[in-house]
Coordinates of C-alpha atoms in Angstrom, one line a residue:
X571 CA -136.6 -202.6 36.3
X572 CA -139.0 -204.8 34.2
X573 CA -138.5 -208.3 32.7
X574 CA -137.2 -207.9 29.5
X575 CA -135.6 -204.0 30.2
X576 CA -132.2 -203.4 29.0
X577 CA -129.4 -202.4 31.6
X578 CA -128.9 -198.5 32.6
X579 CA -125.3 -197.6 29.8
X580 CA -122.9 -197.8 32.5
X581 CA -118.8 -197.6 32.1
X582 CA -117.3 -200.2 30.2
X583 CA -120.6 -201.5 28.8
X584 CA -123.0 -199.9 26.2
X585 CA -122.1 -196.3 27.2
X586 CA -121.1 -195.2 24.2
X587 CA -124.2 -195.9 22.0
X588 CA -124.1 -195.1 19.0
X589 CA -126.4 -195.6 16.2
X590 CA -125.7 -198.9 15.3
X591 CA -125.9 -200.1 18.8
X592 CA -129.3 -198.3 19.0
X593 CA -130.7 -200.3 16.1
X594 CA -129.7 -203.6 17.5
X595 CA -131.0 -202.5 20.8
X596 CA -134.5 -201.7 18.9
X597 CA -133.6 -205.2 17.5
X598 CA -133.7 -206.9 20.9
X599 CA -137.2 -204.9 22.8
X600 CA -138.8 -206.5 18.8
X601 CA -137.0 -210.0 19.9
X602 CA -138.7 -210.5 23.7
X603 CA -142.0 -208.2 22.6
X604 CA -143.0 -211.3 20.3
X605 CA -141.9 -213.6 22.7
X606 CA -138.6 -214.6 20.6
X607 CA -135.7 -215.0 23.9
X608 CA -132.6 -213.7 22.0
X609 CA -129.9 -215.7 24.2
X610 CA -131.0 -219.3 23.7
X611 CA -129.6 -222.7 25.1
X612 CA -129.6 -226.0 23.8
X613 CA -128.6 -226.2 20.1
X614 CA -125.5 -228.2 19.6
X615 CA -124.0 -228.3 16.0
X616 CA -123.3 -231.8 14.6
X617 CA -120.5 -230.8 12.1
X618 CA -117.6 -228.0 12.3
X619 CA -117.2 -226.4 8.8
X620 CA -113.6 -227.1 8.7
X621 CA -114.3 -231.1 8.8
X622 CA -116.9 -231.0 6.2
X623 CA -114.9 -228.8 4.0
X624 CA -112.2 -231.4 3.9
X625 CA -114.3 -234.3 3.6
X626 CA -116.8 -232.8 0.4
X627 CA -114.7 -229.9 -1.3
X628 CA -113.6 -232.0 -3.3
X629 CA -117.3 -233.5 -4.1
X630 CA -118.8 -232.9 -7.5
X631 CA -122.1 -230.8 -7.1
X632 CA -124.2 -234.1 -8.9
X633 CA -121.3 -236.5 -6.5
X634 CA -123.0 -234.7 -3.4
X635 CA -126.2 -234.5 -4.5
X636 CA -127.4 -238.0 -4.2
X637 CA -125.8 -238.2 -0.7
X638 CA -128.4 -236.7 0.6
X639 CA -126.1 -235.3 3.5
X640 CA -128.3 -233.5 6.4
X641 CA -126.4 -231.7 9.0
X642 CA -126.5 -228.5 11.6
X643 CA -123.8 -225.9 11.6
X644 CA -123.5 -223.1 14.8
X645 CA -121.1 -219.6 14.6
X646 CA -121.0 -216.1 14.8
X647 CA -122.0 -214.8 11.0
X648 CA -119.5 -212.8 9.2
X649 CA -121.3 -211.6 6.2
X650 CA -124.5 -211.7 4.1
X651 CA -124.7 -211.5 0.5
X652 CA -128.9 -210.9 0.6
X653 CA -130.3 -211.1 -3.2
X654 CA -134.2 -210.6 -2.8
X655 CA -135.5 -213.7 -2.0
X656 CA -132.2 -215.6 -1.3
X657 CA -129.1 -214.7 0.4
X658 CA -125.8 -216.4 1.3
X659 CA -124.4 -216.3 4.4
X660 CA -120.6 -216.5 6.4
X661 CA -121.2 -218.3 9.0
X662 CA -117.8 -219.0 11.1
X663 CA -117.1 -221.7 14.1
X664 CA -114.1 -223.0 15.9
X665 CA -112.5 -224.3 12.9
X666 CA -113.7 -222.2 10.3
X667 CA -116.5 -221.0 8.2
X668 CA -119.1 -222.5 6.3
X669 CA -121.5 -221.1 4.1
X670 CA -125.7 -221.0 4.4
X671 CA -128.1 -221.1 2.0
X672 CA -131.2 -219.0 3.3
X673 CA -134.0 -218.8 0.8
X674 CA -137.4 -217.4 1.6
X675 CA -139.0 -220.9 -0.1
X676 CA -137.2 -222.8 2.5
X677 CA -137.7 -220.8 5.5
X678 CA -141.2 -219.1 4.9
X679 CA -142.5 -215.6 5.1
X680 CA -142.1 -215.2 8.4
X681 CA -139.4 -217.1 8.9
X682 CA -137.5 -215.1 6.2
X683 CA -138.4 -211.8 7.6
X684 CA -136.9 -213.0 10.8
X685 CA -133.6 -213.7 8.9
X686 CA -133.7 -210.3 7.4
X687 CA -133.7 -209.0 11.1
X688 CA -129.8 -210.5 11.4
X689 CA -127.0 -208.5 11.8
X690 CA -123.2 -209.4 11.7
X691 CA -121.4 -211.2 14.7
X692 CA -124.9 -213.0 15.6
X693 CA -124.6 -216.1 16.3
X694 CA -127.0 -218.8 14.7
X695 CA -127.5 -222.4 14.4
X696 CA -128.3 -223.8 11.2
X697 CA -129.8 -227.2 10.2
X698 CA -130.0 -228.3 6.4
X699 CA -128.6 -230.0 3.3
X700 CA -125.4 -229.8 2.1
X701 CA -124.9 -228.7 -1.4
X702 CA -122.0 -227.0 -4.1
X703 CA -123.4 -223.7 -5.6
X704 CA -122.5 -222.9 -9.6
X705 CA -119.7 -221.4 -8.5
X706 CA -118.4 -224.7 -6.7
X707 CA -118.7 -223.7 -3.2
X708 CA -119.9 -225.8 -0.5
X709 CA -122.7 -224.6 1.5
X710 CA -125.9 -225.5 3.6
X711 CA -129.2 -225.4 2.4
X712 CA -130.8 -223.8 5.1
X713 CA -134.1 -225.7 6.4
X714 CA -133.9 -224.2 9.8
X715 CA -132.4 -221.3 10.9
X716 CA -132.1 -219.8 14.7
X717 CA -130.8 -216.8 16.6
X718 CA -129.1 -217.9 19.6
X719 CA -127.1 -214.9 20.8
X720 CA -127.9 -211.6 19.6
X721 CA -124.7 -209.5 18.9
X722 CA -125.8 -205.7 20.3
X723 CA -122.3 -204.2 18.7
X724 CA -120.9 -203.7 15.3
X725 CA -117.9 -206.1 14.7
X726 CA -114.8 -203.9 13.6
X727 CA -114.5 -203.6 9.8
X728 CA -110.7 -204.3 9.9
X729 CA -107.8 -203.8 12.1
X730 CA -105.1 -201.0 10.7
X731 CA -103.3 -198.0 12.8
X732 CA -102.2 -197.1 16.7
X733 CA -106.2 -197.2 18.1
X734 CA -106.7 -200.7 16.7
X735 CA -103.7 -202.1 17.9
X736 CA -105.0 -201.1 21.5
X737 CA -107.9 -202.5 20.3
X738 CA -106.0 -205.8 19.8
X739 CA -104.7 -205.7 22.6
X740 CA -107.5 -204.7 25.1
X741 CA -110.1 -206.5 23.5
X742 CA -108.6 -209.7 22.1
X743 CA -112.1 -211.4 21.8
X744 CA -112.6 -209.0 18.7
X745 CA -108.9 -209.7 16.9
X746 CA -109.8 -213.4 17.6
X747 CA -113.4 -212.9 15.6
X748 CA -112.2 -210.9 12.3
X749 CA -108.0 -212.3 12.5
X750 CA -107.0 -215.4 10.8
X751 CA -104.0 -215.2 11.5
X752 CA -103.9 -214.3 15.6
X753 CA -106.4 -217.5 15.7
X754 CA -103.7 -219.4 13.9
X755 CA -100.7 -217.6 16.5
X756 CA -103.4 -218.9 19.5
X757 CA -103.3 -222.6 18.3
X758 CA -100.3 -223.2 17.4
X759 CA -99.2 -221.8 21.0
X760 CA -101.8 -224.6 22.3
X761 CA -99.4 -227.2 19.6
X762 CA -96.0 -225.4 20.6
X763 CA -97.3 -225.8 24.6
X764 CA -98.0 -229.9 24.1
X765 CA -95.2 -230.9 22.1
X766 CA -92.6 -229.3 25.1
X767 CA -95.1 -231.5 27.5
X768 CA -95.0 -234.6 25.3
X769 CA -91.1 -234.0 24.4
X770 CA -90.5 -234.5 28.4
X771 CA -92.7 -236.9 29.5
X772 CA -91.0 -238.7 26.7
X773 CA -87.7 -238.5 27.7
X774 CA -88.8 -239.4 31.7
X775 CA -89.7 -236.7 33.2
X776 CA -92.4 -236.5 35.9
X777 CA -94.4 -232.8 35.3
X778 CA -94.9 -231.0 38.9
X779 CA -97.2 -227.8 40.2
X780 CA -94.4 -225.8 43.1
X781 CA -96.2 -222.5 44.6
X782 CA -96.6 -219.1 43.5
X783 CA -96.6 -217.0 46.4
X784 CA -93.5 -218.1 48.3
X785 CA -92.4 -216.8 51.3
X786 CA -88.7 -215.4 50.2
X787 CA -87.4 -214.0 46.9
X788 CA -85.6 -216.7 45.1
X789 CA -84.8 -218.4 41.8
X790 CA -83.4 -215.5 40.1
X791 CA -82.4 -211.8 40.0
X792 CA -85.7 -209.8 39.9
X793 CA -88.0 -207.5 41.7
X794 CA -91.1 -208.9 43.1
X795 CA -94.7 -208.2 43.2
X796 CA -95.4 -207.9 47.5
X797 CA -98.8 -209.3 48.4
X798 CA -100.3 -210.0 51.5
X799 CA -101.7 -212.9 53.3
X800 CA -104.2 -211.3 56.2
X801 CA -105.2 -214.8 57.9
X802 CA -101.8 -215.5 58.4
X803 CA -100.3 -211.8 58.4
X804 CA -97.7 -212.4 56.3
X805 CA -95.7 -210.9 53.4
X806 CA -95.7 -213.2 50.2
X807 CA -94.1 -212.8 47.0
X808 CA -95.1 -214.0 43.4
X809 CA -93.4 -216.2 41.9
X810 CA -90.7 -214.8 40.0
X811 CA -88.7 -218.7 39.7
X812 CA -90.2 -221.6 40.1
X813 CA -86.8 -223.1 41.1
X814 CA -85.6 -223.9 44.2
X815 CA -88.5 -225.4 44.6
X816 CA -88.3 -227.9 42.1
X817 CA -84.3 -228.7 42.9
X818 CA -86.3 -229.4 46.5
X819 CA -88.1 -232.4 44.8
X820 CA -84.8 -233.4 43.2
X821 CA -83.6 -234.0 46.6
X822 CA -86.5 -235.8 47.5
X823 CA -86.4 -238.3 44.6
X824 CA -87.5 -237.1 41.7
X825 CA -84.5 -236.9 39.9
X826 CA -86.5 -236.0 36.8
X827 CA -89.1 -232.9 36.7
X828 CA -90.4 -230.4 34.7
X829 CA -93.1 -227.8 35.0
X830 CA -94.6 -225.4 33.1
X831 CA -95.2 -222.3 35.4
X832 CA -96.3 -218.8 35.3
X833 CA -94.1 -216.2 36.7
X834 CA -94.5 -212.4 37.6
X835 CA -91.4 -209.8 37.8
X836 CA -92.0 -206.5 38.7
X837 CA -90.1 -205.2 35.4
X838 CA -90.5 -203.0 32.7
X839 CA -93.0 -204.0 29.7
X840 CA -91.7 -204.4 25.8
X841 CA -91.8 -206.3 23.1
X842 CA -89.7 -209.3 24.9
X843 CA -91.0 -208.9 28.2
X844 CA -94.5 -208.5 29.8
X845 CA -94.5 -208.9 34.0
X846 CA -96.6 -212.4 33.8
X847 CA -95.1 -214.8 31.9
X848 CA -95.1 -218.8 31.1
X849 CA -91.5 -220.8 31.2
X850 CA -90.6 -224.5 31.3
X851 CA -88.4 -225.2 34.1
X852 CA -86.9 -228.5 34.5
X853 CA -84.0 -230.7 36.4
X854 CA -82.1 -233.4 35.6
X855 CA -80.1 -235.5 38.4
X856 CA -77.2 -236.9 37.4
X857 CA -76.5 -234.6 34.7
X858 CA -74.0 -231.8 33.5
X859 CA -75.1 -228.5 31.6
X860 CA -73.1 -230.0 29.0
X861 CA -75.8 -232.8 28.3
X862 CA -78.6 -230.0 28.4
X863 CA -77.1 -229.0 25.4
X864 CA -78.6 -231.7 22.9
X865 CA -81.2 -232.5 24.7
X866 CA -82.2 -228.6 24.2
X867 CA -81.1 -229.1 20.2
X868 CA -84.1 -231.4 20.1
X869 CA -86.8 -230.3 21.5
X870 CA -86.2 -227.2 19.1
X871 CA -85.5 -229.5 16.3
X872 CA -88.8 -231.2 17.3
X873 CA -91.0 -228.4 17.6
X874 CA -90.3 -226.9 14.2
X875 CA -91.0 -229.7 12.7
X876 CA -94.1 -230.7 14.2
X877 CA -95.1 -226.7 14.3
X878 CA -94.0 -225.4 11.3
X879 CA -93.1 -228.4 8.8
X880 CA -89.1 -227.7 9.0
X881 CA -86.0 -227.1 10.7
X882 CA -85.5 -224.5 8.8
X883 CA -87.9 -221.3 9.6
X884 CA -88.2 -217.6 8.9
X885 CA -88.2 -215.3 11.3
X886 CA -88.8 -211.6 10.2
X887 CA -87.7 -211.7 7.3
X888 CA -84.2 -213.9 8.8
X889 CA -84.0 -217.7 7.6
X890 CA -83.0 -219.7 11.1
X891 CA -81.5 -223.0 10.7
X892 CA -82.6 -225.4 14.0
X893 CA -80.4 -227.9 12.7
X894 CA -77.5 -229.1 14.4
X895 CA -74.6 -229.1 15.8
X896 CA -75.2 -225.3 16.7
X897 CA -72.5 -222.6 17.6
X898 CA -71.0 -222.4 21.5
X899 CA -68.6 -219.6 22.5
X900 CA -67.5 -218.5 25.7
X901 CA -68.8 -214.7 27.5
X902 CA -65.4 -214.1 27.2
X903 CA -64.6 -215.3 23.4
X904 CA -67.7 -213.5 22.4
X905 CA -66.8 -210.0 24.2
X906 CA -62.9 -210.5 22.2
X907 CA -64.9 -211.5 19.3
X908 CA -67.8 -209.0 19.3
X909 CA -66.7 -205.7 20.5
X910 CA -63.4 -203.8 20.2
X911 CA -62.8 -204.7 23.7
X912 CA -59.8 -207.3 22.5
X913 CA -57.2 -206.8 25.2
X914 CA -58.3 -210.9 27.2
X915 CA -55.9 -210.2 30.2
X916 CA -58.0 -207.1 30.2
X917 CA -61.4 -208.9 30.1
X918 CA -61.5 -209.5 34.2
X919 CA -60.0 -206.2 34.9
X920 CA -62.4 -203.8 36.2
X921 CA -60.7 -200.6 35.8
X922 CA -60.6 -201.8 32.2
X923 CA -64.4 -202.3 31.9
X924 CA -65.5 -199.6 33.4
X925 CA -63.2 -197.5 31.5
X926 CA -64.5 -199.8 27.8
X927 CA -68.2 -199.1 29.3
X928 CA -67.7 -195.6 29.1
X929 CA -66.1 -194.9 26.1
X930 CA -68.8 -196.7 24.4
X931 CA -71.5 -195.3 26.6
X932 CA -72.9 -198.6 27.5
X933 CA -75.2 -198.2 30.8
X934 CA -72.4 -199.1 34.2
X935 CA -72.2 -198.2 37.8
X936 CA -69.8 -197.7 39.9
X937 CA -71.2 -200.5 42.5
X938 CA -71.2 -203.2 39.5
X939 CA -68.9 -205.8 40.3
X940 CA -66.4 -207.7 37.5
X941 CA -69.0 -210.3 36.1
X942 CA -71.9 -207.6 36.5
X943 CA -69.2 -205.0 34.2
X944 CA -68.5 -208.2 31.1
X945 CA -72.3 -208.6 31.0
X946 CA -73.0 -205.1 30.4
X947 CA -70.8 -205.3 27.7
X948 CA -71.9 -208.6 26.4
X949 CA -76.0 -207.6 26.5
X950 CA -75.2 -203.8 24.8
X951 CA -72.9 -205.3 22.0
X952 CA -72.0 -209.2 21.5
X953 CA -76.1 -210.0 22.4
X954 CA -77.9 -208.5 19.3
X955 CA -75.5 -210.5 17.1
X956 CA -76.2 -214.2 17.6
X957 CA -79.0 -214.4 15.2
X958 CA -78.6 -218.4 14.1
X959 CA -78.9 -220.7 17.3
X960 CA -75.9 -220.2 19.8
X961 CA -75.0 -221.3 23.1
X962 CA -73.0 -218.9 24.7
X963 CA -71.2 -220.6 28.1
X964 CA -69.1 -220.1 30.9
X965 CA -70.3 -217.2 32.5
X966 CA -69.0 -215.4 35.2
X967 CA -70.0 -216.6 39.0
X968 CA -70.8 -213.4 40.2
X969 CA -74.3 -213.1 37.7
X970 CA -74.6 -216.5 38.6
X971 CA -76.1 -217.3 42.3
X972 CA -77.1 -220.5 42.1
X973 CA -74.5 -222.3 39.5
X974 CA -71.6 -224.9 40.2
X975 CA -68.7 -223.2 40.0
X976 CA -66.3 -224.2 36.9
X977 CA -63.7 -226.7 38.5
X978 CA -60.5 -225.5 36.1
X979 CA -61.9 -221.2 36.5
X980 CA -63.4 -220.2 39.8
X981 CA -64.4 -217.4 38.4
X982 CA -66.6 -218.7 35.8
X983 CA -69.4 -221.5 36.3
X984 CA -70.6 -224.3 34.3
X985 CA -73.8 -222.0 32.6
X986 CA -75.4 -222.1 29.4
X987 CA -77.7 -219.5 27.7
X988 CA -79.5 -220.2 24.4
X989 CA -79.4 -216.9 21.9
X990 CA -81.5 -216.8 18.7
X991 CA -82.4 -213.3 16.6
X992 CA -80.4 -211.2 19.7
X993 CA -83.2 -213.0 22.0
X994 CA -82.0 -215.2 24.9
X995 CA -84.3 -218.3 24.7
X996 CA -82.8 -220.0 27.6
X997 CA -80.6 -220.4 30.4
X998 CA -79.5 -223.9 31.8
X999 CA -76.5 -224.4 33.9
X1000 CA -74.9 -227.5 36.5
X1001 CA -76.5 -227.2 39.6
X1002 CA -74.3 -226.3 42.8
X1003 CA -75.3 -229.0 45.6
X1004 CA -72.6 -228.1 48.1
X1005 CA -74.7 -226.8 50.7
X1006 CA -71.5 -224.5 52.4
X1007 CA -70.9 -222.6 49.3
X1008 CA -75.0 -222.1 48.4
X1009 CA -75.0 -220.4 52.0
X1010 CA -72.1 -218.8 51.3
X1011 CA -73.6 -216.9 47.8
X1012 CA -77.0 -216.6 49.3
X1013 CA -75.1 -214.3 52.1
X1014 CA -73.4 -212.7 49.7
X1015 CA -77.1 -211.7 48.0
X1016 CA -78.2 -210.8 51.4
X1017 CA -75.4 -208.2 51.3
X1018 CA -76.2 -206.6 48.1
X1019 CA -80.2 -206.7 49.0
X1020 CA -79.1 -204.8 52.0
X1021 CA -76.9 -202.5 49.8
X1022 CA -79.8 -201.8 47.5
X1023 CA -80.1 -204.2 44.8
X1024 CA -83.6 -205.1 44.5
X1025 CA -83.2 -208.0 42.1
X1026 CA -81.3 -209.8 45.0
X1027 CA -82.3 -212.9 46.1
X1028 CA -83.5 -213.4 50.2
X1029 CA -81.3 -216.2 52.4
X1030 CA -83.6 -219.3 52.2
X1031 CA -82.8 -221.6 55.1
X1032 CA -84.7 -224.2 54.4
X1033 CA -83.5 -224.6 50.8
X1034 CA -80.1 -225.0 52.4
X1035 CA -81.5 -227.5 54.7
X1036 CA -82.8 -229.6 51.6
X1037 CA -79.1 -229.5 50.5
X1038 CA -77.7 -230.6 53.4
X1039 CA -79.7 -233.7 53.2
X1040 CA -77.5 -234.4 49.7
X1041 CA -79.3 -233.4 46.3
X1042 CA -77.4 -235.6 43.1
X1043 CA -75.2 -234.5 41.2
X1044 CA -78.0 -232.4 38.3
X1045 CA -78.5 -230.1 35.4
X1046 CA -81.3 -227.4 35.5
X1047 CA -82.6 -224.8 32.5
X1048 CA -85.7 -222.4 32.3
X1049 CA -86.9 -221.7 28.9
X1050 CA -89.6 -219.0 28.0
X1051 CA -92.6 -220.0 26.7
X1052 CA -93.4 -216.8 25.5
X1053 CA -90.8 -215.9 23.3
X1054 CA -90.7 -219.5 22.0
X1055 CA -93.9 -219.0 20.6
X1056 CA -92.8 -215.7 19.0
X1057 CA -90.2 -218.1 16.8
X1058 CA -92.2 -220.1 16.0
X1059 CA -95.3 -218.2 15.0
X1060 CA -93.0 -215.4 13.5
X1061 CA -94.5 -212.7 16.0
X1062 CA -92.3 -209.3 16.2
X1063 CA -93.6 -208.8 20.1
X1064 CA -95.0 -210.8 23.1
X1065 CA -97.3 -208.7 23.3
X1066 CA -99.2 -210.6 20.0
X1067 CA -98.6 -214.2 21.6
X1068 CA -100.1 -213.6 25.4
X1069 CA -104.0 -213.7 24.7
X1070 CA -104.3 -211.1 27.4
X1071 CA -101.0 -208.9 27.9
X1072 CA -100.6 -206.2 30.5
X1073 CA -101.4 -203.3 29.5
X1074 CA -100.8 -199.5 30.9
X1075 CA -104.4 -198.1 32.1
X1076 CA -106.5 -197.8 29.1
X1077 CA -107.1 -193.6 28.4
X1078 CA -110.8 -194.1 27.2

């Protein structure tokens, strides 16, 4: 291949060359033929679009001209309106859009001819003076205009329909280029994560990092992704939760810890689930799950204020009110109030739960224990009704292997889950710190795994050993960051708030 030649068409590259792309390839060849490098470096703008608008949009045409403000900007061409010997060009940078006014008299004959070769999507660098047009639009009168990156593919005109949804998720870079709402969503995501981090730092928590590859499955009930370390010749599992490592740190004396972490669960994909997702998990010594309730309210209220400007926000056409205190209800009371199951005396009766599930067509199996049957009813009939922020408390011990038993009722544990808009947003409990009890529960999980439960935990002897040294009484909580972002950006699907969501193989 000679210098300047284009690589051959390859799958996933320029395999689908059409007439528009060929025209751009011809322009690229012409650029190189005259010694004009189409991918230049060393051009750094002095200004961004949004700050320029903020500072000068209110200035009058007459007030701006005497200031003689010289700027340089750079960005992607999103629109060109040409009329003879002049043109208006819309250029987009990371902050917004600024208009360039390009004239033949300013660039010269050769420079203007080169400008006319530019396409939508090309990235340019421009220096010039700020001025106001007749319609009072802030613009840069181009004195120098340089192509610094040639775009070989035309930008999509707009997104609509199923095929464009595929583009939106598979080619996120196009979505970000052309969809302002998408850019706003991910800027808000960054702000939400920063707000969460600042909140916990201000509450005297220490941010830590724990392993993402685990020798054992633990910390949550989920199917893991399995990998293999060649040098050590050992099976490893991608983290399904950081819980057991974080609590080891509490044992070690880090009494308030948090981690904003990536977790991996080998499960289904839906508008609420992605196999790879982000959580914050935090632990506080000398606290109970009840102490975390007001802390959680304060966290969500702060995000609402800082990101949305109000503690009352819209979500998918419904008004969500974060002003506290939020509703609290036990799992059993929620079933009695929210379903046709009204006999409290039968709530822990296995046969009665199975019969109700069969009558209501709720997925259940004879292998499920009482706690699992109860939770199946809750998830099928109650969960979707919990629209306003609601703490659901006192879960069955059988579905909470790491939670502390309730001292008044050993069937239950000291735990809550937070629901908003029918979705679980957070899971918290007073931690089990009795090593003998913990070992017994791990053993039950091992037996469940032997019986075919693919989501059961392994026996973690080292974690039990850590508890034997003594973990102070503590409470911990996990909050799904992706669902948090969905809520505060009014996004209907988790795919809308993950830059590169997991998708099926492309059929193209």
